[in-house]
Amino acid sequence: MSTAASLHQSRKRKNGVMMTLCVISAGIGLAWLALILGALLYKGLAGVSLSVFTEMTPPPGDAGGLLNAIYGSIVMTIIGIIVGTPIGVLAGTYMAEYGRFSKLTTVVRFINDILLSAPSIIIGLFVYELMVRPMGHFSAIAGAVALAILVIPVVVRTTEDMLNLVPNALREAGTAIGAPRWVVIRSVAYRAALSGIVTGILLAIARISGETAPLLFTALNNQFWSSNLNAPMASLPVTIFQFALSPYEEWQQLAWTGALIITLTVLALSIFARSLTGRREDK
């Protein structure tokens, strides 16, 4: 057998071994995912009913729902997105459009990467010291601020990456017709990167939807309906955490149902984000 043929056979064997290991690894990961989703569907669907969305969290040993927890999660998530998204988009725009090669951008990107990987409980402790202790009580607004801090690095990263993918020829065409820099960014760069930026915002929503640790130190929880942003407010992740640890069967069932609601919401957001990315690539 020639040297070339033996080399080909050796590479083919190595490729087969690595491909087999990759398939096995992927299969193990998918199997665990299927087991988790299967258990969640099996135990969560058993508690799905209209009362889950229309009744308050119950006292121990009684039936009820998750209305106040769902409402609190939606309110704090919306406020967190409203606060965090503009900051993230503007910071990402500066890094991609104005300071692409500056030292400040390098520093900001480094800090942003640290925030992106920082445990959420650290953010919760930071906001606790920043807002909860000076105010003297837990509040929904403190929880929303903690969620906003978690939103910012995700939006910054996706905005910068999407704007960097916009061809410079498009910017040069806008500049050639006499458009100011800010008009080129608004009408050309943003329009070309819109689907990617929206995808980043959706991923940020998906990330903060299930965060428990920062809300434990900021918004705490509330067994009753509360729309006061300056008072403790219920949230779905914290309610799930507390109910799952309780000895009451009714609370445990609500915890499974709440976990199912969050999981389906995150999956829906992820699928929608992928569809937006697919549409951008098709264009």
PDB file of C-alpha atoms in Angstrom:
ATOM      1  CA  MET A   1       0.000   0.000   0.000  1.00  0.00           C
ATOM      2  CA  SER A   2       1.380   3.430  -0.935  1.00  0.00           C
ATOM      3  CA  THR A   3       2.119   6.152   1.588  1.00  0.00           C
ATOM      4  CA  ALA A   4      -0.720   8.326   0.267  1.00  0.00           C
ATOM      5  CA  ALA A   5      -3.245   5.466   0.586  1.00  0.00           C
ATOM      6  CA  SER A   6      -2.136   4.590   4.131  1.00  0.00           C
ATOM      7  CA  LEU A   7      -2.335   8.251   5.129  1.00  0.00           C
ATOM      8  CA  HIS A   8      -5.849   8.421   3.683  1.00  0.00           C
ATOM      9  CA  GLN A   9      -6.934   5.329   5.627  1.00  0.00           C
ATOM     10  CA  SER A  10      -5.435   6.709   8.848  1.00  0.00           C
ATOM     11  CA  ARG A  11      -7.271  10.003   8.445  1.00  0.00           C
ATOM     12  CA  LYS A  12     -10.468   8.147   7.599  1.00  0.00           C
ATOM     13  CA  ARG A  13     -10.235   6.071  10.785  1.00  0.00           C
ATOM     14  CA  LYS A  14      -9.544   9.141  12.914  1.00  0.00           C
ATOM     15  CA  ASN A  15     -12.458  10.953  11.294  1.00  0.00           C
ATOM     16  CA  GLY A  16     -14.725   7.982  11.988  1.00  0.00           C
ATOM     17  CA  VAL A  17     -13.652   7.824  15.638  1.00  0.00           C
ATOM     18  CA  MET A  18     -14.170  11.550  16.177  1.00  0.00           C
ATOM     19  CA  MET A  19     -17.508  11.525  14.360  1.00  0.00           C
ATOM     20  CA  THR A  20     -18.683   8.630  16.540  1.00  0.00           C
ATOM     21  CA  LEU A  21     -17.634  10.445  19.717  1.00  0.00           C
ATOM     22  CA  CYS A  22     -19.407  13.605  18.566  1.00  0.00           C
ATOM     23  CA  VAL A  23     -22.606  11.707  17.803  1.00  0.00           C
ATOM     24  CA  ILE A  24     -22.474   9.934  21.181  1.00  0.00           C
ATOM     25  CA  SER A  25     -21.895  13.236  23.010  1.00  0.00           C
ATOM     26  CA  ALA A  26     -24.756  14.908  21.169  1.00  0.00           C
ATOM     27  CA  GLY A  27     -26.999  11.922  21.876  1.00  0.00           C
ATOM     28  CA  ILE A  28     -26.208  12.039  25.609  1.00  0.00           C
ATOM     29  CA  GLY A  29     -26.974  15.753  25.738  1.00  0.00           C
ATOM     30  CA  LEU A  30     -30.242  15.347  23.840  1.00  0.00           C
ATOM     31  CA  ALA A  31     -31.225  12.391  26.024  1.00  0.00           C
ATOM     32  CA  TRP A  32     -30.853  14.463  29.203  1.00  0.00           C
ATOM     33  CA  LEU A  33     -32.769  17.310  27.599  1.00  0.00           C
ATOM     34  CA  ALA A  34     -35.554  14.921  26.583  1.00  0.00           C
ATOM     35  CA  LEU A  35     -35.701  13.478  30.118  1.00  0.00           C
ATOM     36  CA  ILE A  36     -35.916  16.930  31.695  1.00  0.00           C
ATOM     37  CA  LEU A  37     -38.571  18.164  29.265  1.00  0.00           C
ATOM     38  CA  GLY A  38     -40.473  14.886  29.576  1.00  0.00           C
ATOM     39  CA  ALA A  39     -40.565  15.090  33.370  1.00  0.00           C
ATOM     40  CA  LEU A  40     -41.534  18.748  33.192  1.00  0.00           C
ATOM     41  CA  LEU A  41     -44.376  18.071  30.766  1.00  0.00           C
ATOM     42  CA  TYR A  42     -45.583  15.024  32.699  1.00  0.00           C
ATOM     43  CA  LYS A  43     -45.711  16.754  36.071  1.00  0.00           C
ATOM     44  CA  GLY A  44     -46.412  20.289  34.873  1.00  0.00           C
ATOM     45  CA  LEU A  45     -49.341  19.553  32.574  1.00  0.00           C
ATOM     46  CA  ALA A  46     -51.144  17.788  35.431  1.00  0.00           C
ATOM     47  CA  GLY A  47     -51.611  21.130  37.161  1.00  0.00           C
ATOM     48  CA  VAL A  48     -52.511  23.290  34.162  1.00  0.00           C
ATOM     49  CA  SER A  49     -55.989  24.743  34.563  1.00  0.00           C
ATOM     50  CA  LEU A  50     -57.772  28.059  34.275  1.00  0.00           C
ATOM     51  CA  SER A  51     -57.317  28.676  37.994  1.00  0.00           C
ATOM     52  CA  VAL A  52     -53.533  28.838  37.527  1.00  0.00           C
ATOM     53  CA  PHE A  53     -53.980  32.043  35.520  1.00  0.00           C
ATOM     54  CA  THR A  54     -56.914  33.511  37.453  1.00  0.00           C
ATOM     55  CA  GLU A  55     -56.228  32.844  41.167  1.00  0.00           C
ATOM     56  CA  MET A  56     -53.595  34.084  43.609  1.00  0.00           C
ATOM     57  CA  THR A  57     -50.916  31.950  45.202  1.00  0.00           C
ATOM     58  CA  PRO A  58     -52.683  29.931  47.911  1.00  0.00           C
ATOM     59  CA  PRO A  59     -51.971  29.512  51.625  1.00  0.00           C
ATOM     60  CA  PRO A  60     -50.395  26.194  52.726  1.00  0.00           C
ATOM     61  CA  GLY A  61     -52.539  23.163  52.000  1.00  0.00           C
ATOM     62  CA  ASP A  62     -55.051  25.045  49.837  1.00  0.00           C
ATOM     63  CA  ALA A  63     -55.639  25.200  46.073  1.00  0.00           C
ATOM     64  CA  GLY A  64     -54.911  28.320  44.070  1.00  0.00           C
ATOM     65  CA  GLY A  65     -53.026  29.737  41.127  1.00  0.00           C
ATOM     66  CA  LEU A  66     -50.076  31.842  40.042  1.00  0.00           C
ATOM     67  CA  LEU A  67     -51.760  35.020  38.833  1.00  0.00           C
ATOM     68  CA  ASN A  68     -49.877  37.434  41.101  1.00  0.00           C
ATOM     69  CA  ALA A  69     -46.555  35.691  40.384  1.00  0.00           C
ATOM     70  CA  ILE A  70     -47.124  35.798  36.618  1.00  0.00           C
ATOM     71  CA  TYR A  71     -48.129  39.460  36.810  1.00  0.00           C
ATOM     72  CA  GLY A  72     -45.078  40.357  38.883  1.00  0.00           C
ATOM     73  CA  SER A  73     -42.710  38.553  36.513  1.00  0.00           C
ATOM     74  CA  ILE A  74     -44.207  40.298  33.488  1.00  0.00           C
ATOM     75  CA  VAL A  75     -44.036  43.745  35.129  1.00  0.00           C
ATOM     76  CA  MET A  76     -40.429  43.419  36.310  1.00  0.00           C
ATOM     77  CA  THR A  77     -39.320  41.857  33.024  1.00  0.00           C
ATOM     78  CA  ILE A  78     -40.901  44.663  30.993  1.00  0.00           C
ATOM     79  CA  ILE A  79     -39.332  47.356  33.167  1.00  0.00           C
ATOM     80  CA  GLY A  80     -35.966  45.589  33.026  1.00  0.00           C
ATOM     81  CA  ILE A  81     -36.141  45.434  29.224  1.00  0.00           C
ATOM     82  CA  ILE A  82     -37.269  49.072  28.928  1.00  0.00           C
ATOM     83  CA  VAL A  83     -34.361  50.217  31.117  1.00  0.00           C
ATOM     84  CA  GLY A  84     -31.661  47.859  29.872  1.00  0.00           C
ATOM     85  CA  THR A  85     -32.321  47.777  26.117  1.00  0.00           C
ATOM     86  CA  PRO A  86     -31.626  51.463  25.267  1.00  0.00           C
ATOM     87  CA  ILE A  87     -28.430  51.414  27.328  1.00  0.00           C
ATOM     88  CA  GLY A  88     -27.276  48.202  25.664  1.00  0.00           C
ATOM     89  CA  VAL A  89     -28.145  49.347  22.136  1.00  0.00           C
ATOM     90  CA  LEU A  90     -26.446  52.731  22.572  1.00  0.00           C
ATOM     91  CA  ALA A  91     -23.327  51.165  24.117  1.00  0.00           C
ATOM     92  CA  GLY A  92     -23.150  48.565  21.332  1.00  0.00           C
ATOM     93  CA  THR A  93     -23.631  51.315  18.735  1.00  0.00           C
ATOM     94  CA  TYR A  94     -20.749  53.331  20.154  1.00  0.00           C
ATOM     95  CA  MET A  95     -18.484  50.285  20.189  1.00  0.00           C
ATOM     96  CA  ALA A  96     -19.314  49.328  16.589  1.00  0.00           C
ATOM     97  CA  GLU A  97     -19.748  52.725  14.932  1.00  0.00           C
ATOM     98  CA  TYR A  98     -17.711  55.353  16.788  1.00  0.00           C
ATOM     99  CA  GLY A  99     -15.061  53.651  18.887  1.00  0.00           C
ATOM    100  CA  ARG A 100     -14.414  50.428  17.019  1.00  0.00           C
ATOM    101  CA  PHE A 101     -10.639  50.740  17.388  1.00  0.00           C
ATOM    102  CA  SER A 102     -10.412  52.830  20.567  1.00  0.00           C
ATOM    103  CA  LYS A 103      -8.954  51.681  23.870  1.00  0.00           C
ATOM    104  CA  LEU A 104     -12.184  52.600  25.642  1.00  0.00           C
ATOM    105  CA  THR A 105     -14.075  50.095  23.504  1.00  0.00           C
ATOM    106  CA  THR A 106     -11.607  47.363  24.471  1.00  0.00           C
ATOM    107  CA  VAL A 107     -12.131  48.136  28.155  1.00  0.00           C
ATOM    108  CA  VAL A 108     -15.919  48.283  27.799  1.00  0.00           C
ATOM    109  CA  ARG A 109     -15.967  45.008  25.867  1.00  0.00           C
ATOM    110  CA  PHE A 110     -13.873  43.331  28.558  1.00  0.00           C
ATOM    111  CA  ILE A 111     -16.165  44.565  31.350  1.00  0.00           C
ATOM    112  CA  ASN A 112     -19.216  43.581  29.322  1.00  0.00           C
ATOM    113  CA  ASP A 113     -17.879  40.041  28.885  1.00  0.00           C
ATOM    114  CA  ILE A 114     -17.373  39.821  32.661  1.00  0.00           C
ATOM    115  CA  LEU A 115     -20.961  40.953  33.262  1.00  0.00           C
ATOM    116  CA  LEU A 116     -22.178  38.511  30.629  1.00  0.00           C
ATOM    117  CA  SER A 117     -20.711  35.569  32.528  1.00  0.00           C
ATOM    118  CA  ALA A 118     -21.161  36.872  36.079  1.00  0.00           C
ATOM    119  CA  PRO A 119     -23.435  34.827  38.368  1.00  0.00           C
ATOM    120  CA  SER A 120     -26.799  36.527  38.694  1.00  0.00           C
ATOM    121  CA  ILE A 121     -26.660  36.289  42.492  1.00  0.00           C
ATOM    122  CA  ILE A 122     -23.748  38.756  42.422  1.00  0.00           C
ATOM    123  CA  ILE A 123     -25.958  41.219  40.559  1.00  0.00           C
ATOM    124  CA  GLY A 124     -28.672  40.661  43.142  1.00  0.00           C
ATOM    125  CA  LEU A 125     -26.283  41.381  46.022  1.00  0.00           C
ATOM    126  CA  PHE A 126     -25.022  44.502  44.249  1.00  0.00           C
ATOM    127  CA  VAL A 127     -28.539  45.898  43.799  1.00  0.00           C
ATOM    128  CA  TYR A 128     -29.368  44.902  47.384  1.00  0.00           C
ATOM    129  CA  GLU A 129     -26.535  47.084  48.655  1.00  0.00           C
ATOM    130  CA  LEU A 130     -27.275  49.818  46.109  1.00  0.00           C
ATOM    131  CA  MET A 131     -31.053  50.108  46.560  1.00  0.00           C
ATOM    132  CA  VAL A 132     -32.638  47.751  49.094  1.00  0.00           C
ATOM    133  CA  ARG A 133     -30.525  48.682  52.128  1.00  0.00           C
ATOM    134  CA  PRO A 134     -30.750  52.466  51.577  1.00  0.00           C
ATOM    135  CA  MET A 135     -34.508  52.220  50.933  1.00  0.00           C
ATOM    136  CA  GLY A 136     -35.010  49.988  53.952  1.00  0.00           C
ATOM    137  CA  HIS A 137     -37.276  47.484  52.210  1.00  0.00           C
ATOM    138  CA  PHE A 138     -37.544  45.159  49.236  1.00  0.00           C
ATOM    139  CA  SER A 139     -39.299  46.453  46.131  1.00  0.00           C
ATOM    140  CA  ALA A 140     -40.282  45.521  42.599  1.00  0.00           C
ATOM    141  CA  ILE A 141     -38.305  48.444  41.197  1.00  0.00           C
ATOM    142  CA  ALA A 142     -35.123  47.035  42.755  1.00  0.00           C
ATOM    143  CA  GLY A 143     -35.890  43.683  41.152  1.00  0.00           C
ATOM    144  CA  ALA A 144     -36.413  45.379  37.789  1.00  0.00           C
ATOM    145  CA  VAL A 145     -33.065  47.179  38.111  1.00  0.00           C
ATOM    146  CA  ALA A 146     -31.329  43.863  38.822  1.00  0.00           C
ATOM    147  CA  LEU A 147     -32.930  42.348  35.719  1.00  0.00           C
ATOM    148  CA  ALA A 148     -31.967  45.411  33.663  1.00  0.00           C
ATOM    149  CA  ILE A 149     -28.314  44.941  34.632  1.00  0.00           C
ATOM    150  CA  LEU A 150     -28.567  41.346  33.363  1.00  0.00           C
ATOM    151  CA  VAL A 151     -30.138  42.568  30.109  1.00  0.00           C
ATOM    152  CA  ILE A 152     -27.476  45.149  29.267  1.00  0.00           C
ATOM    153  CA  PRO A 153     -24.476  42.885  28.480  1.00  0.00           C
ATOM    154  CA  VAL A 154     -26.569  40.588  26.261  1.00  0.00           C
ATOM    155  CA  VAL A 155     -27.913  43.512  24.232  1.00  0.00           C
ATOM    156  CA  VAL A 156     -24.500  45.200  24.061  1.00  0.00           C
ATOM    157  CA  ARG A 157     -22.847  42.082  22.664  1.00  0.00           C
ATOM    158  CA  THR A 158     -25.523  41.322  20.066  1.00  0.00           C
ATOM    159  CA  THR A 159     -25.831  44.959  18.958  1.00  0.00           C
ATOM    160  CA  GLU A 160     -22.090  45.322  18.476  1.00  0.00           C
ATOM    161  CA  ASP A 161     -21.789  42.013  16.624  1.00  0.00           C
ATOM    162  CA  MET A 162     -24.744  42.732  14.337  1.00  0.00           C
ATOM    163  CA  LEU A 163     -23.547  46.238  13.468  1.00  0.00           C
ATOM    164  CA  ASN A 164     -20.056  44.903  12.752  1.00  0.00           C
ATOM    165  CA  LEU A 165     -21.611  42.545  10.204  1.00  0.00           C
ATOM    166  CA  VAL A 166     -23.141  45.428   8.236  1.00  0.00           C
ATOM    167  CA  PRO A 167     -20.946  46.005   5.128  1.00  0.00           C
ATOM    168  CA  ASN A 168     -19.042  49.299   5.174  1.00  0.00           C
ATOM    169  CA  ALA A 169     -20.141  49.849   1.587  1.00  0.00           C
ATOM    170  CA  LEU A 170     -23.653  50.577   2.856  1.00  0.00           C
ATOM    171  CA  ARG A 171     -22.345  53.217   5.236  1.00  0.00           C
ATOM    172  CA  GLU A 172     -20.174  54.729   2.509  1.00  0.00           C
ATOM    173  CA  ALA A 173     -23.172  54.922   0.179  1.00  0.00           C
ATOM    174  CA  GLY A 174     -25.118  56.855   2.801  1.00  0.00           C
ATOM    175  CA  THR A 175     -22.178  59.174   3.437  1.00  0.00           C
ATOM    176  CA  ALA A 176     -21.726  59.712  -0.327  1.00  0.00           C
ATOM    177  CA  ILE A 177     -25.178  61.294  -0.649  1.00  0.00           C
ATOM    178  CA  GLY A 178     -24.365  63.728   2.163  1.00  0.00           C
ATOM    179  CA  ALA A 179     -26.165  62.066   5.066  1.00  0.00           C
ATOM    180  CA  PRO A 180     -24.756  62.848   8.535  1.00  0.00           C
ATOM    181  CA  ARG A 181     -23.174  60.034  10.508  1.00  0.00           C
ATOM    182  CA  TRP A 182     -26.133  59.653  12.870  1.00  0.00           C
ATOM    183  CA  VAL A 183     -28.553  59.442   9.942  1.00  0.00           C
ATOM    184  CA  VAL A 184     -26.437  56.730   8.307  1.00  0.00           C
ATOM    185  CA  ILE A 185     -26.437  54.748  11.554  1.00  0.00           C
ATOM    186  CA  ARG A 186     -30.183  55.178  12.096  1.00  0.00           C
ATOM    187  CA  SER A 187     -31.380  54.635   8.535  1.00  0.00           C
ATOM    188  CA  VAL A 188     -28.755  52.252   7.151  1.00  0.00           C
ATOM    189  CA  ALA A 189     -26.864  50.373   9.876  1.00  0.00           C
ATOM    190  CA  TYR A 190     -29.829  49.886  12.225  1.00  0.00           C
ATOM    191  CA  ARG A 191     -32.109  48.837   9.403  1.00  0.00           C
ATOM    192  CA  ALA A 192     -29.615  46.248   8.148  1.00  0.00           C
ATOM    193  CA  ALA A 193     -28.959  44.888  11.655  1.00  0.00           C
ATOM    194  CA  LEU A 194     -32.523  45.179  12.979  1.00  0.00           C
ATOM    195  CA  SER A 195     -33.381  41.473  13.051  1.00  0.00           C
ATOM    196  CA  GLY A 196     -30.123  40.644  14.849  1.00  0.00           C
ATOM    197  CA  ILE A 197     -30.650  43.358  17.455  1.00  0.00           C
ATOM    198  CA  VAL A 198     -34.236  42.201  18.056  1.00  0.00           C
ATOM    199  CA  THR A 199     -32.911  38.643  18.412  1.00  0.00           C
ATOM    200  CA  GLY A 200     -30.531  39.844  21.123  1.00  0.00           C
ATOM    201  CA  ILE A 201     -33.375  41.545  22.975  1.00  0.00           C
ATOM    202  CA  LEU A 202     -35.459  38.362  22.810  1.00  0.00           C
ATOM    203  CA  LEU A 203     -32.524  36.329  24.127  1.00  0.00           C
ATOM    204  CA  ALA A 204     -32.151  38.835  26.970  1.00  0.00           C
ATOM    205  CA  ILE A 205     -35.834  38.387  27.829  1.00  0.00           C
ATOM    206  CA  ALA A 206     -35.356  34.616  27.759  1.00  0.00           C
ATOM    207  CA  ARG A 207     -32.386  34.911  30.114  1.00  0.00           C
ATOM    208  CA  ILE A 208     -34.060  37.044  32.768  1.00  0.00           C
ATOM    209  CA  SER A 209     -37.407  35.203  32.628  1.00  0.00           C
ATOM    210  CA  GLY A 210     -36.153  32.425  34.896  1.00  0.00           C
ATOM    211  CA  GLU A 211     -33.789  34.349  37.151  1.00  0.00           C
ATOM    212  CA  THR A 212     -34.425  33.653  40.828  1.00  0.00           C
ATOM    213  CA  ALA A 213     -31.307  34.720  42.734  1.00  0.00           C
ATOM    214  CA  PRO A 214     -31.360  38.464  41.940  1.00  0.00           C
ATOM    215  CA  LEU A 215     -35.075  38.708  42.775  1.00  0.00           C
ATOM    216  CA  LEU A 216     -34.597  36.994  46.148  1.00  0.00           C
ATOM    217  CA  PHE A 217     -32.347  39.886  47.213  1.00  0.00           C
ATOM    218  CA  THR A 218     -34.394  42.680  45.645  1.00  0.00           C
ATOM    219  CA  ALA A 219     -38.121  42.049  45.093  1.00  0.00           C
ATOM    220  CA  LEU A 220     -38.355  39.141  47.561  1.00  0.00           C
ATOM    221  CA  ASN A 221     -41.920  37.795  47.198  1.00  0.00           C
ATOM    222  CA  ASN A 222     -45.538  38.559  47.996  1.00  0.00           C
ATOM    223  CA  GLN A 223     -48.339  36.074  48.607  1.00  0.00           C
ATOM    224  CA  PHE A 224     -50.906  38.690  47.593  1.00  0.00           C
ATOM    225  CA  TRP A 225     -51.647  40.820  44.545  1.00  0.00           C
ATOM    226  CA  SER A 226     -49.510  43.951  44.474  1.00  0.00           C
ATOM    227  CA  SER A 227     -49.061  46.536  41.745  1.00  0.00           C
ATOM    228  CA  ASN A 228     -46.985  48.842  43.962  1.00  0.00           C
ATOM    229  CA  LEU A 229     -43.485  49.038  42.492  1.00  0.00           C
ATOM    230  CA  ASN A 230     -42.149  50.351  45.803  1.00  0.00           C
ATOM    231  CA  ALA A 231     -43.169  47.206  47.692  1.00  0.00           C
ATOM    232  CA  PRO A 232     -42.237  43.509  47.528  1.00  0.00           C
ATOM    233  CA  MET A 233     -43.792  41.808  44.518  1.00  0.00           C
ATOM    234  CA  ALA A 234     -44.336  38.166  43.647  1.00  0.00           C
ATOM    235  CA  SER A 235     -42.488  36.631  40.710  1.00  0.00           C
ATOM    236  CA  LEU A 236     -42.737  33.263  39.042  1.00  0.00           C
ATOM    237  CA  PRO A 237     -39.125  32.094  39.599  1.00  0.00           C
ATOM    238  CA  VAL A 238     -39.134  32.952  43.329  1.00  0.00           C
ATOM    239  CA  THR A 239     -42.565  31.393  43.797  1.00  0.00           C
ATOM    240  CA  ILE A 240     -41.371  28.211  42.089  1.00  0.00           C
ATOM    241  CA  PHE A 241     -38.302  28.155  44.342  1.00  0.00           C
ATOM    242  CA  GLN A 242     -40.333  28.524  47.523  1.00  0.00           C
ATOM    243  CA  PHE A 243     -43.139  26.174  46.516  1.00  0.00           C
ATOM    244  CA  ALA A 244     -40.757  23.455  45.310  1.00  0.00           C
ATOM    245  CA  LEU A 245     -39.066  23.367  48.729  1.00  0.00           C
ATOM    246  CA  SER A 246     -42.344  23.213  50.636  1.00  0.00           C
ATOM    247  CA  PRO A 247     -43.857  19.976  52.050  1.00  0.00           C
ATOM    248  CA  TYR A 248     -47.317  20.789  50.644  1.00  0.00           C
ATOM    249  CA  GLU A 249     -48.438  18.820  47.598  1.00  0.00           C
ATOM    250  CA  GLU A 250     -50.538  21.683  46.212  1.00  0.00           C
ATOM    251  CA  TRP A 251     -47.579  24.050  46.311  1.00  0.00           C
ATOM    252  CA  GLN A 252     -45.278  21.480  44.706  1.00  0.00           C
ATOM    253  CA  GLN A 253     -47.764  20.993  41.870  1.00  0.00           C
ATOM    254  CA  LEU A 254     -47.934  24.740  41.291  1.00  0.00           C
ATOM    255  CA  ALA A 255     -44.128  24.816  41.222  1.00  0.00           C
ATOM    256  CA  TRP A 256     -44.084  22.208  38.430  1.00  0.00           C
ATOM    257  CA  THR A 257     -46.747  24.117  36.505  1.00  0.00           C
ATOM    258  CA  GLY A 258     -44.888  27.403  36.909  1.00  0.00           C
ATOM    259  CA  ALA A 259     -41.660  25.797  35.716  1.00  0.00           C
ATOM    260  CA  LEU A 260     -43.513  24.501  32.662  1.00  0.00           C
ATOM    261  CA  ILE A 261     -44.872  27.983  31.898  1.00  0.00           C
ATOM    262  CA  ILE A 262     -41.398  29.544  32.073  1.00  0.00           C
ATOM    263  CA  THR A 263     -39.851  26.766  29.976  1.00  0.00           C
ATOM    264  CA  LEU A 264     -42.452  27.047  27.230  1.00  0.00           C
ATOM    265  CA  THR A 265     -42.078  30.842  27.224  1.00  0.00           C
ATOM    266  CA  VAL A 266     -38.288  30.628  26.873  1.00  0.00           C
ATOM    267  CA  LEU A 267     -38.574  27.985  24.141  1.00  0.00           C
ATOM    268  CA  ALA A 268     -41.052  30.147  22.244  1.00  0.00           C
ATOM    269  CA  LEU A 269     -38.756  33.183  22.484  1.00  0.00           C
ATOM    270  CA  SER A 270     -35.751  31.112  21.356  1.00  0.00           C
ATOM    271  CA  ILE A 271     -37.639  29.708  18.363  1.00  0.00           C
ATOM    272  CA  PHE A 272     -38.842  33.195  17.395  1.00  0.00           C
ATOM    273  CA  ALA A 273     -35.291  34.559  17.726  1.00  0.00           C
ATOM    274  CA  ARG A 274     -33.962  31.766  15.501  1.00  0.00           C
ATOM    275  CA  SER A 275     -36.642  32.483  12.920  1.00  0.00           C
ATOM    276  CA  LEU A 276     -35.587  36.139  12.823  1.00  0.00           C
ATOM    277  CA  THR A 277     -31.956  35.098  12.370  1.00  0.00           C
ATOM    278  CA  GLY A 278     -32.972  32.716   9.564  1.00  0.00           C
ATOM    279  CA  ARG A 279     -34.873  35.459   7.770  1.00  0.00           C
ATOM    280  CA  ARG A 280     -31.838  37.748   7.987  1.00  0.00           C
ATOM    281  CA  GLU A 281     -29.575  35.075   6.487  1.00  0.00           C
ATOM    282  CA  ASP A 282     -32.082  34.442   3.670  1.00  0.00           C
ATOM    283  CA  LYS A 283     -31.964  38.133   2.779  1.00  0.00           C
TER     284      LYS A 283
END
